[in-house]
Coordinates of C-alpha atoms and ligand atoms in Angstrom, one line a residue:
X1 CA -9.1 43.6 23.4
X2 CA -5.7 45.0 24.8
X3 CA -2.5 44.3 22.8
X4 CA 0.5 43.4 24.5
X5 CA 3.2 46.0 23.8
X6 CA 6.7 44.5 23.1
X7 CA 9.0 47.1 23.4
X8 CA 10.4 47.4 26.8
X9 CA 10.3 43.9 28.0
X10 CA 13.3 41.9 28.2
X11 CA 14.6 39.4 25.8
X12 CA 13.5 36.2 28.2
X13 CA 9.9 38.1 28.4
X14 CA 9.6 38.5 24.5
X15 CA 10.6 35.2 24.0
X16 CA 8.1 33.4 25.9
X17 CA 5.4 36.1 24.8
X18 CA 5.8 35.4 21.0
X19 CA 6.0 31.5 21.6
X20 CA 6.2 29.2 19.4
X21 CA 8.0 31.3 17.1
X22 CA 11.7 30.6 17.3
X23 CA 14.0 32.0 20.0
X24 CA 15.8 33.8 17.1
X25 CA 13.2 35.6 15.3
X26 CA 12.4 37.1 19.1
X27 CA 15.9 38.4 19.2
X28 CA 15.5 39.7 16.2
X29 CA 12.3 41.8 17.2
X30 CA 14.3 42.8 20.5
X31 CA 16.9 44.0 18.3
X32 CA 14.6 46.3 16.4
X33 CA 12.8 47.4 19.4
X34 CA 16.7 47.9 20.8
X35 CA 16.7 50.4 18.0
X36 CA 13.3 52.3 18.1
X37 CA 12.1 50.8 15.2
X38 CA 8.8 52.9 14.1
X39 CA 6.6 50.0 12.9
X40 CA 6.5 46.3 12.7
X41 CA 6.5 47.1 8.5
X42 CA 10.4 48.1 9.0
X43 CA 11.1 45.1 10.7
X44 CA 12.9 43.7 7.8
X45 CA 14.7 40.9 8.4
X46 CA 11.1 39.2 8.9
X47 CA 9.0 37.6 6.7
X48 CA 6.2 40.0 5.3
X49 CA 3.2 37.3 6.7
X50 CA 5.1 37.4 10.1
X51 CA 5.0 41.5 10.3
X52 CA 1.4 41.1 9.5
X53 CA 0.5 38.5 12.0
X54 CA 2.8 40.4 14.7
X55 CA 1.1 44.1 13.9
X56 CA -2.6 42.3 14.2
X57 CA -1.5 40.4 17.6
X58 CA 0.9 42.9 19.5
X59 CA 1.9 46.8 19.4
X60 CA 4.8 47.9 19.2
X61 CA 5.0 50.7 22.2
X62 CA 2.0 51.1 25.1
X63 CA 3.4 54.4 25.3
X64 CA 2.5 57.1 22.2
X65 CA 4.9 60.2 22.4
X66 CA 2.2 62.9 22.8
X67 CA 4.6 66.4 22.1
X68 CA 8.2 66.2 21.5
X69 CA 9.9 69.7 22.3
X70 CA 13.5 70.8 22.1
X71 CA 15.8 73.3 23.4
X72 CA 18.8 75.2 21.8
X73 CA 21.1 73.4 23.6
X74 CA 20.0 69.8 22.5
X75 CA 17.3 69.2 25.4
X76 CA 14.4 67.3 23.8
X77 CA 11.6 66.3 26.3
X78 CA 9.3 63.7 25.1
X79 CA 5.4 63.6 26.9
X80 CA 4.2 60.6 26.7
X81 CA 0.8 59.0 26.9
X82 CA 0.5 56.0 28.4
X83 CA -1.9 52.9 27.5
X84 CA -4.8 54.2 30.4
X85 CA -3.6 57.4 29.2
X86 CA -1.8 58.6 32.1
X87 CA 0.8 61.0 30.7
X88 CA 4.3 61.1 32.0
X89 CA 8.1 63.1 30.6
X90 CA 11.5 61.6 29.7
X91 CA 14.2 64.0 28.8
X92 CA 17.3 63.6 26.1
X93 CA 20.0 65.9 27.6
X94 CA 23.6 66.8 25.9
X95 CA 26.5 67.9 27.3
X96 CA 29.2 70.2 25.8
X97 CA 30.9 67.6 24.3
X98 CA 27.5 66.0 22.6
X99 CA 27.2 63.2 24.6
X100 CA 23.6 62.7 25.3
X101 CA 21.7 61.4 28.8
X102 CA 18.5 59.8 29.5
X103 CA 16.4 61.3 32.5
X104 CA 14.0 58.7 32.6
X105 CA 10.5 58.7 34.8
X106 CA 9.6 56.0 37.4
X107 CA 6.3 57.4 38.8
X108 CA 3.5 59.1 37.5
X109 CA 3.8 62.0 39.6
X110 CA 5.3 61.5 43.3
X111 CA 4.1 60.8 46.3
X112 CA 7.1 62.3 48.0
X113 CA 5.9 66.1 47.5
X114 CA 9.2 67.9 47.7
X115 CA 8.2 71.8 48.4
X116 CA 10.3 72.8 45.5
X117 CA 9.5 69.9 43.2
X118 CA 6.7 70.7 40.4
X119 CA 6.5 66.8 39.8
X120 CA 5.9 67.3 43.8
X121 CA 3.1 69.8 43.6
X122 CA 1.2 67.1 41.6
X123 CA 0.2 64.7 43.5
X124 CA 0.6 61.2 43.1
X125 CA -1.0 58.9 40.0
X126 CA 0.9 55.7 39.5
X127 CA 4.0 53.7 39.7
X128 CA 5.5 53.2 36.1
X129 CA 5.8 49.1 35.4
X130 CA 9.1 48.0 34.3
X131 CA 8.8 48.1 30.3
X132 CA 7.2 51.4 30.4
X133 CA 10.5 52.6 32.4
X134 CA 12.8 51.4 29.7
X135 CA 10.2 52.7 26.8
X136 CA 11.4 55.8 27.5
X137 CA 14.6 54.8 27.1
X138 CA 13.8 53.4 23.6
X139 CA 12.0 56.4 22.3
X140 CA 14.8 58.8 23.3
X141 CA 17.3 56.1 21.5
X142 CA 15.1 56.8 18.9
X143 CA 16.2 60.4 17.9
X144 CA 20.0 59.8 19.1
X145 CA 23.1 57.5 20.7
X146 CA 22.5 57.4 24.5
X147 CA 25.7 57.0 26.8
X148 CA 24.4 57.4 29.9
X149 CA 20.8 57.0 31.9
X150 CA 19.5 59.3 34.9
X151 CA 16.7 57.8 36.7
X152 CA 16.1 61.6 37.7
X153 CA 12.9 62.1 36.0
X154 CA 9.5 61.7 37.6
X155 CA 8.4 60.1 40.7
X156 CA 10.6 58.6 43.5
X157 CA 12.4 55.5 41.8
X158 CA 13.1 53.6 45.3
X159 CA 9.2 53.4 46.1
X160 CA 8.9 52.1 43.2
X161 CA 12.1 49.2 43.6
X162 CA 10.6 46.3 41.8
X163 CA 10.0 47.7 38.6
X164 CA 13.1 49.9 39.0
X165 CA 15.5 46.6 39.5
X166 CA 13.5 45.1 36.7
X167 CA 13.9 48.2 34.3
X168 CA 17.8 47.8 35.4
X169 CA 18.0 44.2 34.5
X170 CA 16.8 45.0 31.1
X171 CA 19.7 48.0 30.4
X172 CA 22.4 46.0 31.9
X173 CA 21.4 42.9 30.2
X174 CA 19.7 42.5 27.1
X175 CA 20.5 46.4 26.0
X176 CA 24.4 46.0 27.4
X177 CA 24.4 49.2 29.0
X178 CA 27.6 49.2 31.9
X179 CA 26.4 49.6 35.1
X180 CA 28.3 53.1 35.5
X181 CA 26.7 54.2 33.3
X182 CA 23.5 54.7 35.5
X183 CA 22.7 56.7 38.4
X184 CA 19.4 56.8 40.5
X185 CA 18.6 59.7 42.2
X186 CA 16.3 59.2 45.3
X187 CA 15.4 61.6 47.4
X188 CA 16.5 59.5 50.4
X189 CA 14.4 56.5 51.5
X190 CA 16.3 54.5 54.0
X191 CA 14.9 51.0 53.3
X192 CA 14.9 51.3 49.6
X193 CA 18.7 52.3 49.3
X194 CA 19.9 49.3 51.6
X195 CA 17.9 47.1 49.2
X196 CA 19.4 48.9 46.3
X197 CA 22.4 48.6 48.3
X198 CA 22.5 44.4 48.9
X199 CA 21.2 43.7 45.6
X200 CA 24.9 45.0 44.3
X201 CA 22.9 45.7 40.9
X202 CA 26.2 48.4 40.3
X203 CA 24.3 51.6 39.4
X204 CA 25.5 55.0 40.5
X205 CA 23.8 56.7 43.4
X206 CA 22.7 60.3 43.7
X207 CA 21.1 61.5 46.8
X208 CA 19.0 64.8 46.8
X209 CA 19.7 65.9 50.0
X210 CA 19.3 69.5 49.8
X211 CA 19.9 70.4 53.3
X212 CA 21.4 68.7 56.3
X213 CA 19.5 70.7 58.7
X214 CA 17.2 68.2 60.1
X215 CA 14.2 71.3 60.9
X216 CA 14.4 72.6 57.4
X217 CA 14.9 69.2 55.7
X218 CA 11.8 67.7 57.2
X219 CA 10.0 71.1 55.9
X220 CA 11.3 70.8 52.4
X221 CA 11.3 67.2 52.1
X222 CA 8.3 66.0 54.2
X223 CA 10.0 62.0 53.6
X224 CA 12.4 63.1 55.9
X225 CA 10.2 62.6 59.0
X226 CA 10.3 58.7 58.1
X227 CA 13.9 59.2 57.1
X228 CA 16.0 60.6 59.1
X229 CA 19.4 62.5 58.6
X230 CA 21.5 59.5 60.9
X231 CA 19.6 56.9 59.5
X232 CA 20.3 57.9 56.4
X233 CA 23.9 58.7 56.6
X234 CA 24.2 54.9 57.8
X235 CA 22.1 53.9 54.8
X236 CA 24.3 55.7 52.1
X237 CA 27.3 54.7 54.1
X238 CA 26.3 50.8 53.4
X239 CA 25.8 51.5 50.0
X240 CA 28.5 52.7 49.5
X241 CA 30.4 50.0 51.3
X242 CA 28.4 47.4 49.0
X243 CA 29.2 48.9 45.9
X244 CA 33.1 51.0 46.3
X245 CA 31.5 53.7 44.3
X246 CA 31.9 57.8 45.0
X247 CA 28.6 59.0 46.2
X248 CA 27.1 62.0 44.5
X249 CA 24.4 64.4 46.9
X250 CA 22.5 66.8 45.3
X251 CA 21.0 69.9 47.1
X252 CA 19.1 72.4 45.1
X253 CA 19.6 75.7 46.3
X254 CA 16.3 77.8 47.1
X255 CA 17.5 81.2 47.5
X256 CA 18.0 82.6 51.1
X257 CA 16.5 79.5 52.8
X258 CA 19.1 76.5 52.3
X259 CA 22.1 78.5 51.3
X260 CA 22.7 79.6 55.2
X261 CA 26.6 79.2 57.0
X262 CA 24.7 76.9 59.0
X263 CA 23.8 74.8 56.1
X264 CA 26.8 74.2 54.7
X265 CA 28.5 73.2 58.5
X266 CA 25.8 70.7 58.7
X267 CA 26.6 69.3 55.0
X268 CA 30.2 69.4 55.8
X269 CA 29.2 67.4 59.2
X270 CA 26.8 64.8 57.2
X271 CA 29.8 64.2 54.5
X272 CA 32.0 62.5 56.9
X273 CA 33.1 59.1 56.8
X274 CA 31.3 59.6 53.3
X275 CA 33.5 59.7 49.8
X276 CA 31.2 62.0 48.3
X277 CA 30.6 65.0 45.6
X278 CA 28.5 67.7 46.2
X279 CA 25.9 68.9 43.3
X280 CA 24.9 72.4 43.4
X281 CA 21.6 72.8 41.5
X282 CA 20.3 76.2 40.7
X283 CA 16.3 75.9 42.0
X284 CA 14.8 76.4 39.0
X285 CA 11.7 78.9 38.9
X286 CA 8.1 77.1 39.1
X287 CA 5.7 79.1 40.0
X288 CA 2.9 78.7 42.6
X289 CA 5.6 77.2 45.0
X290 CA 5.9 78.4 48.1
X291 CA 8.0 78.0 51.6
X292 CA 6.9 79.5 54.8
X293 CA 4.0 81.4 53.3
X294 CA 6.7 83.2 50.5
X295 CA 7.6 82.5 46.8
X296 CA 10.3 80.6 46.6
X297 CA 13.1 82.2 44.7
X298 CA 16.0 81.7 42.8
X299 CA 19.5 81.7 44.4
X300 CA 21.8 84.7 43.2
X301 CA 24.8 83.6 41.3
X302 CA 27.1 85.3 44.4
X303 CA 24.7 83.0 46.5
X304 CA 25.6 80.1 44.7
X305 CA 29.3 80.7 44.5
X306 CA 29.2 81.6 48.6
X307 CA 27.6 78.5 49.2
X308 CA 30.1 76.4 46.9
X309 CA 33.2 78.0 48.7
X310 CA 31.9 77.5 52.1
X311 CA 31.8 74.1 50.8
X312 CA 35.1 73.5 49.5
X313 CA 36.9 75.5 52.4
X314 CA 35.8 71.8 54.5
X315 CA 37.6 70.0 51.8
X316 CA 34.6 69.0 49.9
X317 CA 34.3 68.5 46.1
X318 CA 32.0 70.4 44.7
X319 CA 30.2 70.2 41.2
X320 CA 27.5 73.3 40.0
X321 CA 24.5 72.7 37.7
X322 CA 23.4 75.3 36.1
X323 CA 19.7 75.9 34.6
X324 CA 21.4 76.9 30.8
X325 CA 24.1 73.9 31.5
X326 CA 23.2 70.5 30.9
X327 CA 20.1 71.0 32.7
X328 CA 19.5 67.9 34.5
X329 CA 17.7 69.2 37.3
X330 CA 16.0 71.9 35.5
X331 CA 14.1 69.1 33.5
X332 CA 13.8 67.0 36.5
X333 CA 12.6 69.6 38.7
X334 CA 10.4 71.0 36.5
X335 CA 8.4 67.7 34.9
X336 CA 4.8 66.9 35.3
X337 CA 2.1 67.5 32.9
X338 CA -0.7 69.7 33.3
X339 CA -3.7 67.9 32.6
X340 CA -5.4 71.5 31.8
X341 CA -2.8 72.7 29.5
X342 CA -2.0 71.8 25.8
X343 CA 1.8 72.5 26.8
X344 CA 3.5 72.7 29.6
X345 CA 4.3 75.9 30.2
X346 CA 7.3 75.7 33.0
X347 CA 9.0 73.9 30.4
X348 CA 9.9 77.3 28.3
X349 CA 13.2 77.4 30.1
X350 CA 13.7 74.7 28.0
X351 CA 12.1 75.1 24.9
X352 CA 12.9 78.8 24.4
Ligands
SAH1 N1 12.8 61.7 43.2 C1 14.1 61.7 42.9 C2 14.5 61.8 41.5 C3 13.7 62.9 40.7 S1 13.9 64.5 41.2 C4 14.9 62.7 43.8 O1 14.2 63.5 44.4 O2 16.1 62.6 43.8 C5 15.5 64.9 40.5 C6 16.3 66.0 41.0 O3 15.6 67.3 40.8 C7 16.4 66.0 42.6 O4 17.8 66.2 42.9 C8 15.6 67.1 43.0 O5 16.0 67.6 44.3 C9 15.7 68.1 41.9 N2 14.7 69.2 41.8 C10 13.4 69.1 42.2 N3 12.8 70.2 41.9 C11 13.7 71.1 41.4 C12 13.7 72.4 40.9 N4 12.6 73.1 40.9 N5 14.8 72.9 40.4 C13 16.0 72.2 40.4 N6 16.1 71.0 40.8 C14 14.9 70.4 41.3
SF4_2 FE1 9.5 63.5 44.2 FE2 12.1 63.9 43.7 FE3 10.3 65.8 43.2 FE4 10.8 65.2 45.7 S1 12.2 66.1 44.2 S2 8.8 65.5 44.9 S3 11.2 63.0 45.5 S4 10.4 63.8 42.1

């Protein structure tokens, strides 16, 4: 027999599930799961027979954390094994200031197959369901205090909107995270951000653009076929009109093939009539993954600082990521297990 898993659902879910116990001893299970309690034993607030019954009937996460691995700089990325065993990543990030972020998956692998992506290069297995999206979240609250929440981990979260919304619901709601506090990161499907959009669920918007040159988008970012560079202009312009928030568009730099002049005209062409930042993102190195028959390579620093100024000389605000600064993107980019590996070994960047 399967057992339910609690952790992840939301208060209204866990209710109904443990029926006909009282409303209040649910909220005081969602409360523990709210904390990353490790065992139904150290719920203690409930009677010992209770905890028993519970532990026999339900567990407490579908998801066991397979390898926990941390960085110098306070990265910890969690693998986690999933109920059928599919295995996905969520990341605990810090900034200088200690403040820590959760880069949370939506898909097992992605369907979108970015060129530069590993997550890309893996083809596609699954789309997470709502309480496995925010056990991630708990299992990260687990080791520390999370301020903010990056859906910029695995997978393409706008092909994947239902459970997203749902996931969303659950943070906002019953876990009383603000709104601004979140940011999706889609790689740019049209339909799914106007839906984002007229839901007005509040959550901050990144867009991974990466280049504005229509040719060399659709080559990076094969999505971009359905999803063109207009139609998604008009799409982030609605959103933005929906919600009054500053956009943020992301563009990981692959050196010498999106760091042209001509890229950064078109970016400072696709910005307009858009209140927007601009995140520079170091490509970080994964290797097999090629462009145009070549390896792709790092950017040079002087690349990246070119790039930024050609930027900012159009009056656009710019942000850099760096790989050894929060590192973000350099856990994004680089997540996806390898089913023939004990470790995975791209990760050393951030394990060293
Ligand atoms: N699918 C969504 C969210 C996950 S990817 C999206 O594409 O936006 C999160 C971010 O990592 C994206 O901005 C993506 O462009 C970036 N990324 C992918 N591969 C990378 C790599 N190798 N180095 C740096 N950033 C990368
Ligand atoms: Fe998918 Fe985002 Fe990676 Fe593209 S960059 S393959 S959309 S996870």
């Amino acid at each position: 027999m399967i057992r339910h898993a609690l952790a992840g659902l939301s208060l209204a879910e866990l209710q109904n599930l443990l029926q006909p116990l009282p409303a209040f001893r649910a909220r005081q299970v969602f409360h523990w799961l709210a904390q990353g309690v490790p065992s139904f034993e150290a719920m203690t607030d409930l009677t010992l027979p209770l905890r028993h019954d519970l532990a026999n009937r339900f567990l407490l996460y579908s998801a066991t954390v397979s390898q926990q691995l941390e960085d110098n700089d306070g990265t910890v990325k969690l693998q986690l094994s999933l109920q059928d065993n599919t295995r996905i990543e969520a990341v605990l990030l810090s900034d200088n200031e200690g403040r820590k972020t959760a880069c949370l998956s939506t898909q097992a692998g992605c369907p979108v197959a970015c060129v530069f992506c590993k997550t890309g290069s893996l083809g596609f297995s699954r789309n997470l369901s709502s309480p496995e999206i925010v056990e991630q979240f708990l299992h990260l609250s687990s080791i520390a205090d999370i301020a903010n929440i990056v859906i910029m981990g695995m997978g393409e979260p706008l092909l994947n909107l239902e459970a997203l919304c749902a996931a969303l619901a659950v943070f906002t709601g019953d876990l009383g995270i603000s709104r601004r506090r979140i940011t999706i990161s889609t790689s740019g499907i049209v339909k799914g951000i106007r839906e984002l959009a007229s839901k007005r669920l509040g959550a901050r918007l990144a867009c991974s653009l990466t280049t504005a040159d229509p040719t060399l988008r659709e080559q990076l970012m094969p999505i971009a076929r359905a999803n063109p560079l207009p139609r998604l202009h008009d799409a982030l312009a609605y959103y933005q009109q929906e919600q009054g928030q500053r956009l943020t568009l992301e563009a990981v730099l692959l050196g010498g093939i999106n760091t042209r002049e001509i890229d950064a005209r078109a970016l400072g062409a696709f910005v307009r009539g858009l209140d927007v930042v601009i995140n520079l993102i170091t490509w970080n190195p994964i290797s097999g993954l090629c462009f145009e028959g070549k390896p792709l390579r790092e950017p040079s620093r002087r690349e990246v600082e070119r790039f930024g100024a050609l930027l900012e000389q159009q009056g656009i605000q710019v942000t850099r990521r760096f790989r050894k600064g929060i590192g973000i993107a350099g856990a994004c980019g680089q997540l996806g297990f390898n089913p023939h590996k004990q470790m995975d070994t791209t990760m050393s960047d951030t394990t060293r």
